[in-house]
Coordinates of C-alpha atoms in Angstrom, one line a residue:
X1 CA -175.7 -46.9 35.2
X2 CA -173.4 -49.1 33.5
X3 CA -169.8 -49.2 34.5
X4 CA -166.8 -50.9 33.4
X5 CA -163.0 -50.3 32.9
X6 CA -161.7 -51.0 29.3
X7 CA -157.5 -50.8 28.4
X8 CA -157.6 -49.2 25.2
X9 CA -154.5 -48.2 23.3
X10 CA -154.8 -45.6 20.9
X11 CA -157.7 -43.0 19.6
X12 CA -159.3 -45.7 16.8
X13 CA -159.9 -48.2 19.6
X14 CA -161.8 -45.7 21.9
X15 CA -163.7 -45.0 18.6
X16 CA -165.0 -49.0 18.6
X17 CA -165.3 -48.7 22.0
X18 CA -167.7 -46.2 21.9
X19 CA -169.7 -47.1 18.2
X20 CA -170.0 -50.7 19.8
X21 CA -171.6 -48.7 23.0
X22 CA -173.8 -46.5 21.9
X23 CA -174.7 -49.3 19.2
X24 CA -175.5 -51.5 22.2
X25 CA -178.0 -48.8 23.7
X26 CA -179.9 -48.8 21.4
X27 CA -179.7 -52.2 20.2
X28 CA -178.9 -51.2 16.9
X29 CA -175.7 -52.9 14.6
X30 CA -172.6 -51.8 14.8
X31 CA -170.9 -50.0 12.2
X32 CA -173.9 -49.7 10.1
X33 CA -174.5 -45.6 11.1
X34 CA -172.2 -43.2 10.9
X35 CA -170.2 -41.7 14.0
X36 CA -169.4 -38.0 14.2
X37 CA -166.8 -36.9 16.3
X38 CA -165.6 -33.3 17.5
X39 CA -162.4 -32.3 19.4
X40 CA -164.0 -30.0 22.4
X41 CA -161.2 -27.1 23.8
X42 CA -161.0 -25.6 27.0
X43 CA -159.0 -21.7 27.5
X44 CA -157.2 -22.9 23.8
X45 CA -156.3 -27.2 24.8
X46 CA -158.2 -30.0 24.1
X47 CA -160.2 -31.3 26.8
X48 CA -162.4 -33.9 25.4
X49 CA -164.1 -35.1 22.2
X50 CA -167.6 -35.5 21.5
X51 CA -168.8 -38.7 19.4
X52 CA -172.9 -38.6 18.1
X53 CA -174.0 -41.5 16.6
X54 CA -176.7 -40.7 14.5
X55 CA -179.1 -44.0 14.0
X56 CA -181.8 -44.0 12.1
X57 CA -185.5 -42.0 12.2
X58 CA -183.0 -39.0 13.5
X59 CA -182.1 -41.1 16.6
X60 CA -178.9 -39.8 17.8
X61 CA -177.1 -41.1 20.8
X62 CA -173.8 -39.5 22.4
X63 CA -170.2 -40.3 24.2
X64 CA -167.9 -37.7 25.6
X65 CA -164.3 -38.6 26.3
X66 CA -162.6 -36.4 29.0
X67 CA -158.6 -36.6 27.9
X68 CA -157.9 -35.5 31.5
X69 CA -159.6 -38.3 33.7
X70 CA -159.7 -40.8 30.9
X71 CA -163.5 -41.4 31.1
X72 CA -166.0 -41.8 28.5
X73 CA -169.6 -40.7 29.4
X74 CA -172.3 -42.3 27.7
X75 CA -175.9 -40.8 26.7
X76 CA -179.1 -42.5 25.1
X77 CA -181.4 -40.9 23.0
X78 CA -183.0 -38.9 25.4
X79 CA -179.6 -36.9 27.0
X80 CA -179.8 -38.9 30.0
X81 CA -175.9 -40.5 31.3
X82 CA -176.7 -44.1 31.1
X83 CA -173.0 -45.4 31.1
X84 CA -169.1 -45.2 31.6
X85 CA -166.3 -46.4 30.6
X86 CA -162.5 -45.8 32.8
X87 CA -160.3 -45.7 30.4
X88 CA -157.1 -47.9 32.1
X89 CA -153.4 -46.7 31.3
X90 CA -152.2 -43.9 28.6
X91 CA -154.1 -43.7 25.1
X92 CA -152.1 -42.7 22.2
X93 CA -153.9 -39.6 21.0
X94 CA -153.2 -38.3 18.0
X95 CA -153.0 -34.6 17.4
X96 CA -156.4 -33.5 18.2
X97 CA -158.1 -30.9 15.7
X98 CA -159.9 -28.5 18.8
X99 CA -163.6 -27.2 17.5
X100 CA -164.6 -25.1 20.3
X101 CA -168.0 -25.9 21.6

């Protein structure tokens, strides 16, 4: 599994981050599909947010940042954890909409 730390300084940077990584799975161009992102909620907080990247033919491949430990999971097309990210420092997170999953 690929791992690597990153230093990323506010919400629209994780968002390349993770486009540009799930891009690379798949060896498909970045910012050419579109990127779908959900806040996730846990007893009423946000705990993490979901990004699916849907490619095309249906392909859909998936990130999910936990706020908590500041990592980003990565997932190819099949479900399987392929890669991580550490996130390094604070992010500057916006106020985070919660869709409970």
């Amino acid at each position: 599994m690929r791992t690597h730390k990153e230093r990323l300084e506010d919400q629209e940077s994780v968002r390349t981050h993770v486009n540009q990584v799930l891009c690379e799975l798949e060896d498909l161009e970045p910012n050419h599909f579109p990127l779908s992102e959900r806040t996730l909620e846990r007893a009423g907080a946000a705990c993490a947010v979901m990004f699916v990247l849907h490619g095309p033919r249906q392909l859909q491949v998936s990130a999910v940042w936990e706020l908590e430990r500041g990592v980003i999971w990565f997932y190819n097309a099949v479900g399987q954890r392929c890669a991580k990210t550490q996130l390094v420092g604070e992010v500057a997170v916006d106020a985070l909409v919660a869709i409970a999953a």
